[in-house]
mmCIF file with all atom_site columns, C-alpha atoms in Angstrom:
data_model
loop_
_atom_site.group_PDB
_atom_site.id
_atom_site.type_symbol
_atom_site.label_atom_id
_atom_site.label_alt_id
_atom_site.label_comp_id
_atom_site.label_asym_id
_atom_site.label_entity_id
_atom_site.label_seq_id
_atom_site.pdbx_PDB_ins_code
_atom_site.Cartn_x
_atom_site.Cartn_y
_atom_site.Cartn_z
_atom_site.occupancy
_atom_site.B_iso_or_equiv
_atom_site.pdbx_formal_charge
_atom_site.auth_seq_id
_atom_site.auth_comp_id
_atom_site.auth_asym_id
_atom_site.auth_atom_id
_atom_site.pdbx_PDB_model_num
ATOM 1   C CA . MET A 1 1   ? -41.191 -12.938 -6.668 1.00 48.00 ? 1   MET A CA 1
ATOM 2   C CA . PHE A 1 2   ? -39.728 -14.515 -3.712 1.00 56.00 ? 2   PHE A CA 1
ATOM 3   C CA . GLY A 1 3   ? -37.432 -17.836 -3.471 1.00 53.00 ? 3   GLY A CA 1
ATOM 4   C CA . PRO A 1 4   ? -37.357 -20.634 -5.955 1.00 53.00 ? 4   PRO A CA 1
ATOM 5   C CA . ALA A 1 5   ? -40.266 -21.996 -8.494 1.00 62.00 ? 5   ALA A CA 1
ATOM 6   C CA . PRO A 1 6   ? -42.558 -24.862 -6.537 1.00 66.00 ? 6   PRO A CA 1
ATOM 7   C CA . ALA A 1 7   ? -40.702 -27.311 -8.807 1.00 65.00 ? 7   ALA A CA 1
ATOM 8   C CA . LYS A 1 8   ? -37.570 -26.627 -6.984 1.00 77.00 ? 8   LYS A CA 1
ATOM 9   C CA . ASP A 1 9   ? -39.197 -27.177 -3.716 1.00 83.00 ? 9   ASP A CA 1
ATOM 10  C CA . ALA A 1 10  ? -38.882 -30.645 -3.756 1.00 87.00 ? 10  ALA A CA 1
ATOM 11  C CA . GLU A 1 11  ? -35.011 -30.314 -4.617 1.00 89.00 ? 11  GLU A CA 1
ATOM 12  C CA . PHE A 1 12  ? -34.786 -27.827 -1.877 1.00 92.00 ? 12  PHE A CA 1
ATOM 13  C CA . THR A 1 13  ? -35.948 -30.517 0.809  1.00 92.00 ? 13  THR A CA 1
ATOM 14  C CA . ALA A 1 14  ? -33.523 -32.622 0.014  1.00 92.00 ? 14  ALA A CA 1
ATOM 15  C CA . PHE A 1 15  ? -31.270 -30.533 0.200  1.00 94.00 ? 15  PHE A CA 1
ATOM 16  C CA . VAL A 1 16  ? -32.317 -29.723 3.689  1.00 94.00 ? 16  VAL A CA 1
ATOM 17  C CA . ARG A 1 17  ? -32.348 -33.289 5.024  1.00 95.00 ? 17  ARG A CA 1
ATOM 18  C CA . SER A 1 18  ? -28.528 -34.036 3.581  1.00 94.00 ? 18  SER A CA 1
ATOM 19  C CA . ALA A 1 19  ? -27.028 -30.820 4.745  1.00 94.00 ? 19  ALA A CA 1
ATOM 20  C CA . THR A 1 20  ? -28.473 -30.570 7.952  1.00 95.00 ? 20  THR A CA 1
ATOM 21  C CA . PRO A 1 21  ? -26.206 -32.351 9.904  1.00 95.00 ? 21  PRO A CA 1
ATOM 22  C CA . THR A 1 22  ? -22.864 -30.861 8.636  1.00 93.00 ? 22  THR A CA 1
ATOM 23  C CA . LEU A 1 23  ? -24.393 -27.432 9.152  1.00 95.00 ? 23  LEU A CA 1
ATOM 24  C CA . THR A 1 24  ? -25.313 -28.257 12.863 1.00 95.00 ? 24  THR A CA 1
ATOM 25  C CA . ARG A 1 25  ? -22.323 -29.358 13.834 1.00 93.00 ? 25  ARG A CA 1
ATOM 26  C CA . THR A 1 26  ? -20.531 -26.313 12.183 1.00 92.00 ? 26  THR A CA 1
ATOM 27  C CA . ALA A 1 27  ? -22.683 -24.142 13.752 1.00 93.00 ? 27  ALA A CA 1
ATOM 28  C CA . TYR A 1 28  ? -22.400 -25.897 17.316 1.00 92.00 ? 28  TYR A CA 1
ATOM 29  C CA . LEU A 1 29  ? -18.842 -25.887 17.261 1.00 90.00 ? 29  LEU A CA 1
ATOM 30  C CA . LEU A 1 30  ? -19.094 -22.123 16.303 1.00 89.00 ? 30  LEU A CA 1
ATOM 31  C CA . THR A 1 31  ? -21.295 -21.095 19.168 1.00 89.00 ? 31  THR A CA 1
ATOM 32  C CA . GLY A 1 32  ? -21.215 -23.966 21.710 1.00 87.00 ? 32  GLY A CA 1
ATOM 33  C CA . ASP A 1 33  ? -24.753 -23.699 22.442 1.00 89.00 ? 33  ASP A CA 1
ATOM 34  C CA . ARG A 1 34  ? -27.491 -26.188 21.004 1.00 91.00 ? 34  ARG A CA 1
ATOM 35  C CA . GLU A 1 35  ? -30.078 -23.606 20.466 1.00 92.00 ? 35  GLU A CA 1
ATOM 36  C CA . THR A 1 36  ? -27.873 -20.999 19.086 1.00 92.00 ? 36  THR A CA 1
ATOM 37  C CA . ALA A 1 37  ? -26.644 -23.642 16.780 1.00 93.00 ? 37  ALA A CA 1
ATOM 38  C CA . SER A 1 38  ? -30.054 -24.319 15.870 1.00 94.00 ? 38  SER A CA 1
ATOM 39  C CA . ASP A 1 39  ? -31.398 -21.022 15.235 1.00 94.00 ? 39  ASP A CA 1
ATOM 40  C CA . LEU A 1 40  ? -28.285 -20.388 12.781 1.00 94.00 ? 40  LEU A CA 1
ATOM 41  C CA . VAL A 1 41  ? -29.340 -23.404 10.733 1.00 95.00 ? 41  VAL A CA 1
ATOM 42  C CA . GLN A 1 42  ? -32.750 -22.216 10.511 1.00 95.00 ? 42  GLN A CA 1
ATOM 43  C CA . GLU A 1 43  ? -31.285 -19.030 9.487  1.00 95.00 ? 43  GLU A CA 1
ATOM 44  C CA . ALA A 1 44  ? -28.888 -20.100 7.137  1.00 95.00 ? 44  ALA A CA 1
ATOM 45  C CA . PHE A 1 45  ? -31.542 -22.523 5.541  1.00 95.00 ? 45  PHE A CA 1
ATOM 46  C CA . VAL A 1 46  ? -34.179 -19.664 5.255  1.00 94.00 ? 46  VAL A CA 1
ATOM 47  C CA . ARG A 1 47  ? -31.633 -17.235 3.356  1.00 94.00 ? 47  ARG A CA 1
ATOM 48  C CA . THR A 1 48  ? -30.619 -20.183 1.252  1.00 94.00 ? 48  THR A CA 1
ATOM 49  C CA . TYR A 1 49  ? -34.065 -20.873 -0.184 1.00 94.00 ? 49  TYR A CA 1
ATOM 50  C CA . LEU A 1 50  ? -34.377 -17.038 -0.303 1.00 91.00 ? 50  LEU A CA 1
ATOM 51  C CA . ALA A 1 51  ? -31.442 -17.293 -2.959 1.00 92.00 ? 51  ALA A CA 1
ATOM 52  C CA . TRP A 1 52  ? -32.053 -21.031 -4.361 1.00 91.00 ? 52  TRP A CA 1
ATOM 53  C CA . ARG A 1 53  ? -32.250 -19.843 -8.341 1.00 89.00 ? 53  ARG A CA 1
ATOM 54  C CA . ARG A 1 54  ? -28.857 -18.210 -7.863 1.00 90.00 ? 54  ARG A CA 1
ATOM 55  C CA . VAL A 1 55  ? -27.781 -21.079 -5.854 1.00 89.00 ? 55  VAL A CA 1
ATOM 56  C CA . ARG A 1 56  ? -25.210 -23.124 -8.353 1.00 86.00 ? 56  ARG A CA 1
ATOM 57  C CA . PRO A 1 57  ? -25.605 -27.033 -8.172 1.00 78.00 ? 57  PRO A CA 1
ATOM 58  C CA . GLY A 1 58  ? -23.401 -28.782 -6.465 1.00 87.00 ? 58  GLY A CA 1
ATOM 59  C CA . GLU A 1 59  ? -22.610 -26.011 -4.213 1.00 91.00 ? 59  GLU A CA 1
ATOM 60  C CA . ALA A 1 60  ? -25.328 -25.930 -2.031 1.00 93.00 ? 60  ALA A CA 1
ATOM 61  C CA . THR A 1 61  ? -23.860 -26.664 1.049  1.00 93.00 ? 61  THR A CA 1
ATOM 62  C CA . ALA A 1 62  ? -20.762 -24.660 0.459  1.00 93.00 ? 62  ALA A CA 1
ATOM 63  C CA . TYR A 1 63  ? -23.432 -21.526 -0.032 1.00 94.00 ? 63  TYR A CA 1
ATOM 64  C CA . ALA A 1 64  ? -24.995 -22.433 2.971  1.00 94.00 ? 64  ALA A CA 1
ATOM 65  C CA . ARG A 1 65  ? -21.998 -22.730 4.840  1.00 94.00 ? 65  ARG A CA 1
ATOM 66  C CA . ARG A 1 66  ? -20.691 -19.451 4.131  1.00 93.00 ? 66  ARG A CA 1
ATOM 67  C CA . VAL A 1 67  ? -24.475 -18.344 5.096  1.00 94.00 ? 67  VAL A CA 1
ATOM 68  C CA . LEU A 1 68  ? -24.209 -19.527 8.224  1.00 94.00 ? 68  LEU A CA 1
ATOM 69  C CA . VAL A 1 69  ? -20.270 -18.554 9.338  1.00 91.00 ? 69  VAL A CA 1
ATOM 70  C CA . ASN A 1 70  ? -21.404 -15.088 8.046  1.00 91.00 ? 70  ASN A CA 1
ATOM 71  C CA . LEU A 1 71  ? -24.539 -14.927 10.569 1.00 92.00 ? 71  LEU A CA 1
ATOM 72  C CA . ASN A 1 72  ? -22.279 -15.541 13.226 1.00 90.00 ? 72  ASN A CA 1
ATOM 73  C CA . ILE A 1 73  ? -19.939 -13.277 12.776 1.00 87.00 ? 73  ILE A CA 1
ATOM 74  C CA . ASP A 1 74  ? -22.907 -11.073 12.250 1.00 85.00 ? 74  ASP A CA 1
ATOM 75  C CA . ARG A 1 75  ? -24.338 -12.283 15.785 1.00 83.00 ? 75  ARG A CA 1
ATOM 76  C CA . TRP A 1 76  ? -20.706 -11.962 17.212 1.00 77.00 ? 76  TRP A CA 1
ATOM 77  C CA . ARG A 1 77  ? -20.739 -8.123  16.272 1.00 76.00 ? 77  ARG A CA 1
ATOM 78  C CA . ARG A 1 78  ? -24.287 -7.809  18.137 1.00 74.00 ? 78  ARG A CA 1
ATOM 79  C CA . ARG A 1 79  ? -23.725 -9.822  21.254 1.00 65.00 ? 79  ARG A CA 1
ATOM 80  C CA . THR A 1 80  ? -22.407 -7.760  24.685 1.00 51.00 ? 80  THR A CA 1
ATOM 81  C CA . PRO A 1 81  ? -19.657 -9.184  25.902 1.00 53.00 ? 81  PRO A CA 1
ATOM 82  C CA . VAL A 1 82  ? -19.947 -12.205 28.287 1.00 48.00 ? 82  VAL A CA 1
ATOM 83  C CA . PRO A 1 83  ? -17.377 -12.746 31.127 1.00 46.00 ? 83  PRO A CA 1
ATOM 84  C CA . SER A 1 84  ? -14.704 -14.561 30.037 1.00 50.00 ? 84  SER A CA 1
ATOM 85  C CA . ASP A 1 85  ? -13.862 -17.134 33.437 1.00 49.00 ? 85  ASP A CA 1
ATOM 86  C CA . LEU A 1 86  ? -15.287 -20.389 32.346 1.00 46.00 ? 86  LEU A CA 1
ATOM 87  C CA . PRO A 1 87  ? -15.914 -23.067 34.797 1.00 50.00 ? 87  PRO A CA 1
ATOM 88  C CA . ASP A 1 88  ? -12.421 -24.725 36.536 1.00 51.00 ? 88  ASP A CA 1
ATOM 89  C CA . ARG A 1 89  ? -11.382 -27.856 34.215 1.00 48.00 ? 89  ARG A CA 1
ATOM 90  C CA . PRO A 1 90  ? -12.151 -31.266 35.539 1.00 47.00 ? 90  PRO A CA 1
ATOM 91  C CA . ASP A 1 91  ? -9.709  -33.189 37.663 1.00 49.00 ? 91  ASP A CA 1
ATOM 92  C CA . PRO A 1 92  ? -8.041  -35.061 35.252 1.00 51.00 ? 92  PRO A CA 1
ATOM 93  C CA . GLY A 1 93  ? -7.454  -38.273 37.491 1.00 48.00 ? 93  GLY A CA 1
ATOM 94  C CA . ASP A 1 94  ? -11.121 -38.328 38.248 1.00 47.00 ? 94  ASP A CA 1
ATOM 95  C CA . ALA A 1 95  ? -12.995 -39.887 35.706 1.00 43.00 ? 95  ALA A CA 1
ATOM 96  C CA . HIS A 1 96  ? -16.162 -39.542 36.929 1.00 40.00 ? 96  HIS A CA 1
ATOM 97  C CA . VAL A 1 97  ? -15.917 -35.589 36.633 1.00 40.00 ? 97  VAL A CA 1
ATOM 98  C CA . ARG A 1 98  ? -14.354 -35.754 33.276 1.00 44.00 ? 98  ARG A CA 1
ATOM 99  C CA . VAL A 1 99  ? -16.383 -33.927 31.075 1.00 47.00 ? 99  VAL A CA 1
ATOM 100 C CA . ASP A 1 100 ? -17.575 -35.484 27.504 1.00 58.00 ? 100 ASP A CA 1
ATOM 101 C CA . ASP A 1 101 ? -14.615 -34.988 24.833 1.00 68.00 ? 101 ASP A CA 1
ATOM 102 C CA . ARG A 1 102 ? -17.213 -33.363 22.257 1.00 69.00 ? 102 ARG A CA 1
ATOM 103 C CA . ASP A 1 103 ? -18.083 -30.887 25.561 1.00 74.00 ? 103 ASP A CA 1
ATOM 104 C CA . GLU A 1 104 ? -14.968 -30.609 26.191 1.00 79.00 ? 104 GLU A CA 1
ATOM 105 C CA . VAL A 1 105 ? -13.717 -29.254 22.881 1.00 80.00 ? 105 VAL A CA 1
ATOM 106 C CA . VAL A 1 106 ? -16.377 -27.157 22.157 1.00 82.00 ? 106 VAL A CA 1
ATOM 107 C CA . ARG A 1 107 ? -15.451 -25.356 25.625 1.00 83.00 ? 107 ARG A CA 1
ATOM 108 C CA . LEU A 1 108 ? -11.695 -25.599 24.495 1.00 87.00 ? 108 LEU A CA 1
ATOM 109 C CA . LEU A 1 109 ? -12.644 -23.571 21.285 1.00 88.00 ? 109 LEU A CA 1
ATOM 110 C CA . ALA A 1 110 ? -15.241 -21.334 23.165 1.00 89.00 ? 110 ALA A CA 1
ATOM 111 C CA . THR A 1 111 ? -11.803 -19.402 24.533 1.00 90.00 ? 111 THR A CA 1
ATOM 112 C CA . LEU A 1 112 ? -10.862 -18.760 21.205 1.00 92.00 ? 112 LEU A CA 1
ATOM 113 C CA . PRO A 1 113 ? -11.103 -15.348 19.249 1.00 92.00 ? 113 PRO A CA 1
ATOM 114 C CA . PRO A 1 114 ? -13.957 -15.216 17.104 1.00 90.00 ? 114 PRO A CA 1
ATOM 115 C CA . GLN A 1 115 ? -11.370 -15.315 13.935 1.00 91.00 ? 115 GLN A CA 1
ATOM 116 C CA . GLN A 1 116 ? -9.165  -18.154 15.111 1.00 92.00 ? 116 GLN A CA 1
ATOM 117 C CA . ARG A 1 117 ? -12.314 -20.517 16.036 1.00 92.00 ? 117 ARG A CA 1
ATOM 118 C CA . ARG A 1 118 ? -14.490 -19.943 12.376 1.00 91.00 ? 118 ARG A CA 1
ATOM 119 C CA . VAL A 1 119 ? -10.898 -20.642 11.059 1.00 93.00 ? 119 VAL A CA 1
ATOM 120 C CA . ILE A 1 120 ? -10.211 -23.876 13.153 1.00 92.00 ? 120 ILE A CA 1
ATOM 121 C CA . VAL A 1 121 ? -13.564 -25.246 12.886 1.00 91.00 ? 121 VAL A CA 1
ATOM 122 C CA . LEU A 1 122 ? -14.071 -24.698 8.924  1.00 91.00 ? 122 LEU A CA 1
ATOM 123 C CA . ARG A 1 123 ? -10.563 -26.005 8.388  1.00 91.00 ? 123 ARG A CA 1
ATOM 124 C CA . TYR A 1 124 ? -10.406 -29.108 10.918 1.00 88.00 ? 124 TYR A CA 1
ATOM 125 C CA . PHE A 1 125 ? -14.061 -29.688 11.609 1.00 86.00 ? 125 PHE A CA 1
ATOM 126 C CA . ASN A 1 126 ? -15.455 -29.070 8.011  1.00 86.00 ? 126 ASN A CA 1
ATOM 127 C CA . ASP A 1 127 ? -12.036 -30.554 6.386  1.00 86.00 ? 127 ASP A CA 1
ATOM 128 C CA . LEU A 1 128 ? -11.931 -26.982 3.907  1.00 89.00 ? 128 LEU A CA 1
ATOM 129 C CA . THR A 1 129 ? -8.688  -26.426 2.432  1.00 90.00 ? 129 THR A CA 1
ATOM 130 C CA . GLU A 1 130 ? -6.757  -23.310 2.925  1.00 92.00 ? 130 GLU A CA 1
ATOM 131 C CA . ALA A 1 131 ? -7.926  -21.559 0.038  1.00 92.00 ? 131 ALA A CA 1
ATOM 132 C CA . ALA A 1 132 ? -11.467 -22.455 1.073  1.00 91.00 ? 132 ALA A CA 1
ATOM 133 C CA . VAL A 1 133 ? -11.509 -21.350 4.571  1.00 92.00 ? 133 VAL A CA 1
ATOM 134 C CA . ALA A 1 134 ? -9.766  -17.795 2.928  1.00 93.00 ? 134 ALA A CA 1
ATOM 135 C CA . ASP A 1 135 ? -12.835 -17.813 0.572  1.00 91.00 ? 135 ASP A CA 1
ATOM 136 C CA . HIS A 1 136 ? -15.592 -18.551 3.114  1.00 89.00 ? 136 HIS A CA 1
ATOM 137 C CA . LEU A 1 137 ? -14.145 -15.713 5.316  1.00 90.00 ? 137 LEU A CA 1
ATOM 138 C CA . GLY A 1 138 ? -12.966 -13.414 2.742  1.00 92.00 ? 138 GLY A CA 1
ATOM 139 C CA . ILE A 1 139 ? -9.319  -13.521 3.951  1.00 93.00 ? 139 ILE A CA 1
ATOM 140 C CA . SER A 1 140 ? -6.229  -14.027 2.901  1.00 94.00 ? 140 SER A CA 1
ATOM 141 C CA . VAL A 1 141 ? -4.815  -17.538 3.147  1.00 93.00 ? 141 VAL A CA 1
ATOM 142 C CA . GLY A 1 142 ? -1.925  -16.067 4.669  1.00 94.00 ? 142 GLY A CA 1
ATOM 143 C CA . ALA A 1 143 ? -4.293  -14.939 7.509  1.00 94.00 ? 143 ALA A CA 1
ATOM 144 C CA . VAL A 1 144 ? -6.368  -18.111 7.443  1.00 93.00 ? 144 VAL A CA 1
ATOM 145 C CA . LYS A 1 145 ? -2.483  -19.858 8.450  1.00 93.00 ? 145 LYS A CA 1
ATOM 146 C CA . SER A 1 146 ? -1.678  -17.122 11.184 1.00 94.00 ? 146 SER A CA 1
ATOM 147 C CA . ALA A 1 147 ? -4.942  -17.468 12.439 1.00 94.00 ? 147 ALA A CA 1
ATOM 148 C CA . CYS A 1 148 ? -5.187  -21.452 12.795 1.00 91.00 ? 148 CYS A CA 1
ATOM 149 C CA . SER A 1 149 ? -1.349  -21.674 13.833 1.00 93.00 ? 149 SER A CA 1
ATOM 150 C CA . ARG A 1 150 ? -2.490  -19.171 16.519 1.00 94.00 ? 150 ARG A CA 1
ATOM 151 C CA . GLY A 1 151 ? -5.286  -21.318 17.609 1.00 92.00 ? 151 GLY A CA 1
ATOM 152 C CA . LEU A 1 152 ? -3.996  -24.785 17.754 1.00 90.00 ? 152 LEU A CA 1
ATOM 153 C CA . ALA A 1 153 ? -1.251  -23.250 19.822 1.00 91.00 ? 153 ALA A CA 1
ATOM 154 C CA . THR A 1 154 ? -3.958  -21.702 22.463 1.00 90.00 ? 154 THR A CA 1
ATOM 155 C CA . LEU A 1 155 ? -5.881  -25.144 21.805 1.00 88.00 ? 155 LEU A CA 1
ATOM 156 C CA . ARG A 1 156 ? -2.445  -27.136 22.591 1.00 87.00 ? 156 ARG A CA 1
ATOM 157 C CA . SER A 1 157 ? -1.510  -25.117 25.724 1.00 87.00 ? 157 SER A CA 1
ATOM 158 C CA . GLN A 1 158 ? -4.875  -25.366 27.626 1.00 84.00 ? 158 GLN A CA 1
ATOM 159 C CA . TYR A 1 159 ? -5.768  -29.223 26.211 1.00 73.00 ? 159 TYR A CA 1
ATOM 160 C CA . ALA A 1 160 ? -2.183  -30.496 27.661 1.00 63.00 ? 160 ALA A CA 1
ATOM 161 C CA . PRO A 1 161 ? -2.844  -29.895 31.121 1.00 61.00 ? 161 PRO A CA 1
ATOM 162 C CA . ILE A 1 162 ? -6.455  -31.279 30.936 1.00 53.00 ? 162 ILE A CA 1
ATOM 163 C CA . GLY A 1 163 ? -5.034  -34.328 29.617 1.00 50.00 ? 163 GLY A CA 1
ATOM 164 C CA . GLY A 1 164 ? -2.337  -34.864 31.904 1.00 51.00 ? 164 GLY A CA 1
ATOM 165 C CA . GLY A 1 165 ? 0.612   -33.547 29.397 1.00 47.00 ? 165 GLY A CA 1
ATOM 166 C CA . GLU A 1 166 ? 1.242   -34.357 25.876 1.00 47.00 ? 166 GLU A CA 1
ATOM 167 C CA . ARG A 1 167 ? -0.427  -36.458 23.531 1.00 42.00 ? 167 ARG A CA 1
#
């Protein structure tokens, strides 16, 4: 038999309602694309549903987030190389041309290597500790610290010219 017993369906439905905003935001920050993010979230829910009997109470969101990150890693592995040239940055003096801050963050995150991007998203957008990020990604805490440091340095160097200097 696959999936949880019918009595658990209501519990899983409540979980989906509560976890959707967080998982969608995480997926969007990881992918930079709303459709891909939506697909990843749906697949994460499917896989979480199939394992619902094994998911510990109170850890369902963490379990689904781990599934989501792993699905994104798999997507990166299957993906064909994409040109790395991004659109020109908006003129910082022209308020009509500036992009929305959220879009700017997503675009900047897209410039990071996949590992650094995953670490930054989990650490700062999901507010996870370094140990929790290491556990989610199956890497050491030192690797999390290193990827985080390098990723933030890259983001700072790219953001300063957009913002017109240090903030």
